[in-house]
Amino acid sequence: MEREYRLGLYEKAMPDLDSWEEKLCLAADSGFDWLEISVDESDKKLSRLYGTGEELRAIRQAVEHTSVPIHTMCLSAQRKYPMGSRDGKIRARSMEILERAIDMAAQLGIRLIQLAGYDVYYEKHGEDTRRYFEENLALAAALAARAGVTLGFETMETPFMDTVGKSMHYVTSVCSPYLGVYPDLGNLKNAAVLYGSDVTGDLKQGAGHILAAHLKETRPGIYRDMRFGSGGHTEYVPGIAELWKQGVRMFTGEFWYHGEGDYRRILREASAFLHARIEEGRQLATGT
């Protein structure tokens, strides 16, 4: 019987393999249902947005041959080129990157682009950076609507947008069916510790607007590079239960591979861990 949910794999959780077919097969063989492509601030990953028609056809053919889709994109490139920058050239570059990412998503059948919830990252935040961010966000939602691609905010590690509640301020302000929230449960737990709040209550603020969720291991002050089950404090089960009640059925395992250990074993163990937590969350939500 087919599962009631789908579990994706963040591309950086695997080595940089030679071909897309290898990557997609590895994801499926490890127990994941789709791959989340990464477009970060590195020149190598940014170059994907400027690929030729032949390069995009090769990715589509890999998806067709393996029957493993690329459902989502993590667009962290806007950390370096943020929509709220005081530098007009950087803002223009940010919007160029976003427009090309939306076009690439439309061509590859990617349904959801995860946006990093920063107005700025390497600059100092201010009311002017917030204003620039909001202005460009409205334009971003219009670009997404034109292509039929959905954008979702990731809850980050900075105060600007580290909770679902803060994300919803911008979702409500723009008021587009193509803009929602794609939260990170690990980051939300760190925010809950920081503010003395709770993850479940924060998730409830996004009801009806949460599109999918990143599942990641964290602990206070540490936001990445932890293995699942390695002593983190992420509240997987209650968080997933709340998301399940809201109708969320897409989850993505986010972790990083840095060349240590047997990556095939690491991926299989991560898949088993996450499937178990999702099933526990489903049971808690449904009482079955």
Short mmCIF file of C-alpha atoms in Angstrom, two decimals:
data_model
loop_
_atom_site.label_atom_id
_atom_site.label_comp_id
_atom_site.label_asym_id
_atom_site.label_seq_id
_atom_site.Cartn_x
_atom_site.Cartn_y
_atom_site.Cartn_z
CA MET A 1 0.00 0.00 0.00
CA GLU A 2 1.34 3.42 -0.96
CA ARG A 3 2.23 5.70 1.94
CA GLU A 4 0.03 8.70 2.71
CA TYR A 5 3.03 11.04 2.60
CA ARG A 6 6.22 11.54 0.62
CA LEU A 7 9.76 11.99 1.90
CA GLY A 8 12.33 13.94 -0.09
CA LEU A 9 16.12 14.13 0.20
CA TYR A 10 18.17 17.32 0.24
CA GLU A 11 20.79 17.10 -2.51
CA LYS A 12 23.70 18.08 -0.24
CA ALA A 13 23.09 14.96 1.85
CA MET A 14 24.85 12.93 -0.84
CA PRO A 15 28.22 13.17 -2.59
CA ASP A 16 28.49 15.23 -5.76
CA LEU A 17 27.98 12.28 -8.08
CA ASP A 18 28.75 12.36 -11.80
CA SER A 19 25.24 12.18 -13.18
CA TRP A 20 21.67 13.06 -12.28
CA GLU A 21 20.63 9.46 -12.84
CA GLU A 22 23.10 8.37 -10.16
CA LYS A 23 21.77 10.95 -7.73
CA LEU A 24 18.14 10.08 -8.34
CA CYS A 25 18.75 6.33 -8.12
CA LEU A 26 20.70 6.79 -4.90
CA ALA A 27 17.84 8.77 -3.36
CA ALA A 28 15.30 6.09 -4.29
CA ASP A 29 17.53 3.19 -3.24
CA SER A 30 17.97 4.88 0.15
CA GLY A 31 14.22 5.07 0.79
CA PHE A 32 13.42 8.61 -0.39
CA ASP A 33 10.69 9.56 -2.85
CA TRP A 34 12.19 12.60 -4.54
CA LEU A 35 15.28 14.81 -4.60
CA GLU A 36 15.42 18.45 -3.54
CA ILE A 37 17.82 20.25 -5.86
CA SER A 38 20.16 22.83 -4.31
CA VAL A 39 20.92 26.22 -5.84
CA ASP A 40 23.20 27.87 -3.31
CA GLU A 41 25.49 30.90 -3.54
CA SER A 42 28.44 28.98 -5.04
CA ASP A 43 29.27 29.67 -8.68
CA LYS A 44 28.88 25.97 -9.49
CA LYS A 45 25.32 25.75 -8.19
CA LEU A 46 24.31 29.17 -9.52
CA SER A 47 25.44 28.12 -12.99
CA ARG A 48 22.53 25.66 -13.03
CA LEU A 49 20.21 28.60 -13.58
CA TYR A 50 22.03 29.41 -16.81
CA GLY A 51 22.10 25.89 -18.19
CA THR A 52 21.48 25.19 -21.85
CA GLY A 53 18.38 23.51 -23.18
CA GLU A 54 20.45 20.35 -23.63
CA GLU A 55 21.46 20.36 -19.94
CA LEU A 56 17.85 20.75 -18.82
CA ARG A 57 16.78 17.97 -21.18
CA ALA A 58 19.41 15.71 -19.59
CA ILE A 59 17.88 16.33 -16.16
CA ARG A 60 14.37 15.67 -17.48
CA GLN A 61 15.56 12.46 -19.12
CA ALA A 62 17.18 11.33 -15.85
CA VAL A 63 13.87 11.89 -14.05
CA GLU A 64 12.03 9.98 -16.75
CA HIS A 65 14.49 7.06 -16.79
CA THR A 66 14.56 6.66 -13.01
CA SER A 67 10.94 7.66 -12.24
CA VAL A 68 12.36 9.72 -9.34
CA PRO A 69 11.17 13.34 -9.50
CA ILE A 70 12.83 16.57 -8.42
CA HIS A 71 9.83 18.06 -6.64
CA THR A 72 11.49 20.92 -4.75
CA MET A 73 14.36 23.41 -4.98
CA CYS A 74 16.28 24.91 -2.07
CA LEU A 75 17.20 28.39 -3.33
CA SER A 76 19.74 29.48 -0.71
CA ALA A 77 21.62 31.61 -3.29
CA GLN A 78 19.66 34.62 -2.09
CA ARG A 79 21.66 34.60 1.11
CA LYS A 80 24.49 36.19 -0.89
CA TYR A 81 22.14 38.09 -3.18
CA PRO A 82 19.21 39.07 -0.94
CA MET A 83 16.04 40.82 -2.03
CA GLY A 84 16.46 43.39 0.76
CA SER A 85 20.03 44.53 0.05
CA ARG A 86 20.78 48.26 0.17
CA ASP A 87 22.81 47.78 -3.00
CA GLY A 88 20.51 48.14 -5.98
CA LYS A 89 22.75 45.94 -8.13
CA ILE A 90 22.51 43.12 -5.59
CA ARG A 91 18.72 43.46 -5.44
CA ALA A 92 18.58 43.27 -9.23
CA ARG A 93 20.81 40.20 -9.16
CA SER A 94 18.56 38.65 -6.52
CA MET A 95 15.50 39.06 -8.71
CA GLU A 96 17.35 37.75 -11.76
CA ILE A 97 18.30 34.64 -9.79
CA LEU A 98 14.73 34.17 -8.62
CA GLU A 99 13.24 34.62 -12.09
CA ARG A 100 15.69 32.10 -13.55
CA ALA A 101 15.00 29.68 -10.69
CA ILE A 102 11.26 29.90 -11.36
CA ASP A 103 11.84 29.33 -15.08
CA MET A 104 14.07 26.33 -14.35
CA ALA A 105 11.48 24.93 -11.94
CA ALA A 106 8.73 25.27 -14.53
CA GLN A 107 10.83 23.45 -17.14
CA LEU A 108 11.80 20.60 -14.79
CA GLY A 109 8.41 20.11 -13.14
CA ILE A 110 9.64 21.39 -9.77
CA ARG A 111 6.57 22.33 -7.74
CA LEU A 112 8.01 24.28 -4.85
CA ILE A 113 10.96 26.64 -4.38
CA GLN A 114 12.12 27.14 -0.82
CA LEU A 115 13.17 30.74 -0.15
CA ALA A 116 15.63 31.57 2.60
CA GLY A 117 13.85 33.83 5.07
CA TYR A 118 16.39 36.68 5.06
CA ASP A 119 15.97 40.30 4.10
CA VAL A 120 19.77 40.51 4.24
CA TYR A 121 22.43 38.18 5.59
CA TYR A 122 25.88 39.73 5.14
CA GLU A 123 24.56 43.26 5.71
CA LYS A 124 23.07 44.85 8.80
CA HIS A 125 19.29 44.60 8.99
CA GLY A 126 17.22 47.79 9.08
CA GLU A 127 13.79 49.12 8.21
CA ASP A 128 15.07 49.98 4.74
CA THR A 129 16.18 46.37 4.10
CA ARG A 130 12.80 45.13 5.31
CA ARG A 131 11.05 47.54 2.94
CA TYR A 132 13.15 46.49 -0.04
CA PHE A 133 12.47 42.86 0.83
CA GLU A 134 8.71 43.35 0.95
CA GLU A 135 8.67 45.28 -2.34
CA ASN A 136 10.63 42.60 -4.15
CA LEU A 137 8.68 39.79 -2.50
CA ALA A 138 5.49 41.05 -4.11
CA LEU A 139 7.25 40.99 -7.48
CA ALA A 140 8.56 37.49 -6.74
CA ALA A 141 5.07 36.19 -6.02
CA ALA A 142 3.84 37.64 -9.32
CA LEU A 143 6.66 35.89 -11.20
CA ALA A 144 5.81 32.61 -9.47
CA ALA A 145 2.11 33.00 -10.26
CA ARG A 146 2.87 33.57 -13.93
CA ALA A 147 4.77 30.27 -14.08
CA GLY A 148 2.51 28.29 -11.74
CA VAL A 149 5.39 27.60 -9.32
CA THR A 150 4.93 27.96 -5.56
CA LEU A 151 7.36 29.74 -3.22
CA GLY A 152 7.73 28.81 0.46
CA PHE A 153 9.73 30.54 3.19
CA GLU A 154 12.21 28.49 5.19
CA THR A 155 12.34 29.52 8.83
CA MET A 156 15.98 30.47 9.39
CA GLU A 157 18.48 31.03 12.19
CA THR A 158 18.30 34.84 12.32
CA PRO A 159 15.65 36.93 14.12
CA PHE A 160 14.20 38.29 10.87
CA MET A 161 12.29 35.10 10.06
CA ASP A 162 13.00 32.29 12.54
CA THR A 163 9.38 31.40 13.25
CA VAL A 164 6.29 30.53 11.24
CA GLY A 165 4.54 33.48 12.86
CA LYS A 166 7.09 35.89 11.41
CA SER A 167 6.86 34.21 8.01
CA MET A 168 3.11 34.63 8.04
CA HIS A 169 3.43 38.40 8.34
CA TYR A 170 4.85 38.45 4.81
CA VAL A 171 2.57 35.72 3.47
CA THR A 172 -0.45 37.69 4.66
CA SER A 173 0.94 40.97 3.38
CA VAL A 174 1.54 39.66 -0.15
CA CYS A 175 -1.65 37.55 -0.10
CA SER A 176 -0.81 35.29 -3.04
CA PRO A 177 -1.75 31.61 -3.45
CA TYR A 178 1.80 31.14 -4.74
CA LEU A 179 3.52 32.20 -1.50
CA GLY A 180 3.50 30.11 1.67
CA VAL A 181 5.78 28.63 4.32
CA TYR A 182 8.20 25.69 4.08
CA PRO A 183 9.44 25.58 7.69
CA ASP A 184 12.39 23.78 9.19
CA LEU A 185 11.42 21.88 12.35
CA GLY A 186 14.97 21.92 13.68
CA ASN A 187 15.29 25.67 13.31
CA LEU A 188 11.85 26.13 14.88
CA LYS A 189 12.95 24.25 17.98
CA ASN A 190 15.97 26.51 18.38
CA ALA A 191 13.69 29.54 18.06
CA ALA A 192 11.29 28.07 20.64
CA VAL A 193 14.16 27.69 23.12
CA LEU A 194 15.30 31.24 22.40
CA TYR A 195 11.86 32.81 22.88
CA GLY A 196 10.41 30.46 25.49
CA SER A 197 7.66 29.43 23.07
CA ASP A 198 6.64 26.09 21.60
CA VAL A 199 6.96 24.62 18.12
CA THR A 200 3.42 23.30 17.85
CA GLY A 201 1.88 26.64 18.72
CA ASP A 202 4.06 28.38 16.17
CA LEU A 203 3.11 25.89 13.44
CA LYS A 204 -0.56 26.53 14.15
CA GLN A 205 -0.06 30.15 13.08
CA GLY A 206 0.65 28.92 9.55
CA ALA A 207 -2.35 26.61 9.19
CA GLY A 208 -3.51 26.55 5.59
CA HIS A 209 -0.27 28.09 4.33
CA ILE A 210 2.37 25.47 5.17
CA LEU A 211 3.38 23.66 1.99
CA ALA A 212 5.99 21.14 3.20
CA ALA A 213 8.54 20.86 6.00
CA HIS A 214 12.26 20.32 6.36
CA LEU A 215 13.22 17.74 8.99
CA LYS A 216 16.62 18.48 10.47
CA GLU A 217 18.55 17.68 13.64
CA THR A 218 19.54 20.71 15.74
CA ARG A 219 20.35 21.71 19.28
CA PRO A 220 20.68 25.16 20.90
CA GLY A 221 23.02 27.30 18.81
CA ILE A 222 23.71 24.52 16.29
CA TYR A 223 21.69 24.60 13.08
CA ARG A 224 23.41 22.14 10.77
CA ASP A 225 25.80 19.22 10.28
CA MET A 226 24.21 16.94 12.85
CA ARG A 227 23.29 13.32 12.17
CA PHE A 228 19.75 12.22 12.91
CA GLY A 229 19.44 10.72 16.36
CA SER A 230 22.77 12.18 17.50
CA GLY A 231 21.52 14.02 20.57
CA GLY A 232 19.58 16.88 19.01
CA HIS A 233 16.38 18.33 20.41
CA THR A 234 14.17 18.67 17.31
CA GLU A 235 10.55 17.86 18.22
CA TYR A 236 9.83 15.66 15.22
CA VAL A 237 6.77 13.78 16.40
CA PRO A 238 4.62 16.60 17.85
CA GLY A 239 5.67 18.90 15.01
CA ILE A 240 4.82 16.34 12.35
CA ALA A 241 1.54 15.57 14.12
CA GLU A 242 0.51 19.22 13.94
CA LEU A 243 1.55 19.42 10.30
CA TRP A 244 -0.37 16.23 9.56
CA LYS A 245 -3.53 17.71 11.08
CA GLN A 246 -3.07 20.72 8.79
CA GLY A 247 -2.89 18.46 5.74
CA VAL A 248 0.86 18.64 5.10
CA ARG A 249 2.11 15.47 3.42
CA MET A 250 5.52 16.46 1.99
CA PHE A 251 8.60 16.24 4.21
CA THR A 252 12.29 16.64 3.30
CA GLY A 253 15.28 15.24 5.13
CA GLU A 254 17.89 17.99 5.37
CA PHE A 255 21.44 17.07 6.31
CA TRP A 256 24.92 17.35 4.83
CA TYR A 257 27.52 14.87 3.64
CA HIS A 258 31.14 15.98 3.98
CA GLY A 259 32.94 12.86 2.87
CA GLU A 260 32.85 11.04 6.19
CA GLY A 261 31.83 7.39 6.43
CA ASP A 262 29.75 5.19 4.15
CA TYR A 263 27.32 7.60 2.52
CA ARG A 264 24.98 4.83 1.38
CA ARG A 265 24.61 3.58 4.94
CA ILE A 266 24.18 7.14 6.25
CA LEU A 267 21.38 7.77 3.76
CA ARG A 268 19.60 4.51 4.56
CA GLU A 269 19.81 5.19 8.29
CA ALA A 270 18.51 8.74 7.81
CA SER A 271 15.60 7.47 5.73
CA ALA A 272 14.66 4.84 8.31
CA PHE A 273 14.85 7.40 11.12
CA LEU A 274 12.67 9.93 9.30
CA HIS A 275 10.06 7.44 8.12
CA ALA A 276 9.72 6.22 11.71
CA ARG A 277 9.26 9.78 13.06
CA ILE A 278 6.70 10.64 10.37
CA GLU A 279 4.73 7.49 11.12
CA GLU A 280 4.79 8.30 14.83
CA GLY A 281 3.58 11.82 14.04
CA ARG A 282 0.80 10.43 11.85
CA GLN A 283 -0.32 8.07 14.60
CA LEU A 284 -0.32 10.87 17.15
CA ALA A 285 -2.37 13.08 14.82
CA THR A 286 -4.93 10.42 13.89
CA GLY A 287 -5.05 8.35 17.06
CA THR A 288 -4.34 5.18 15.07
#
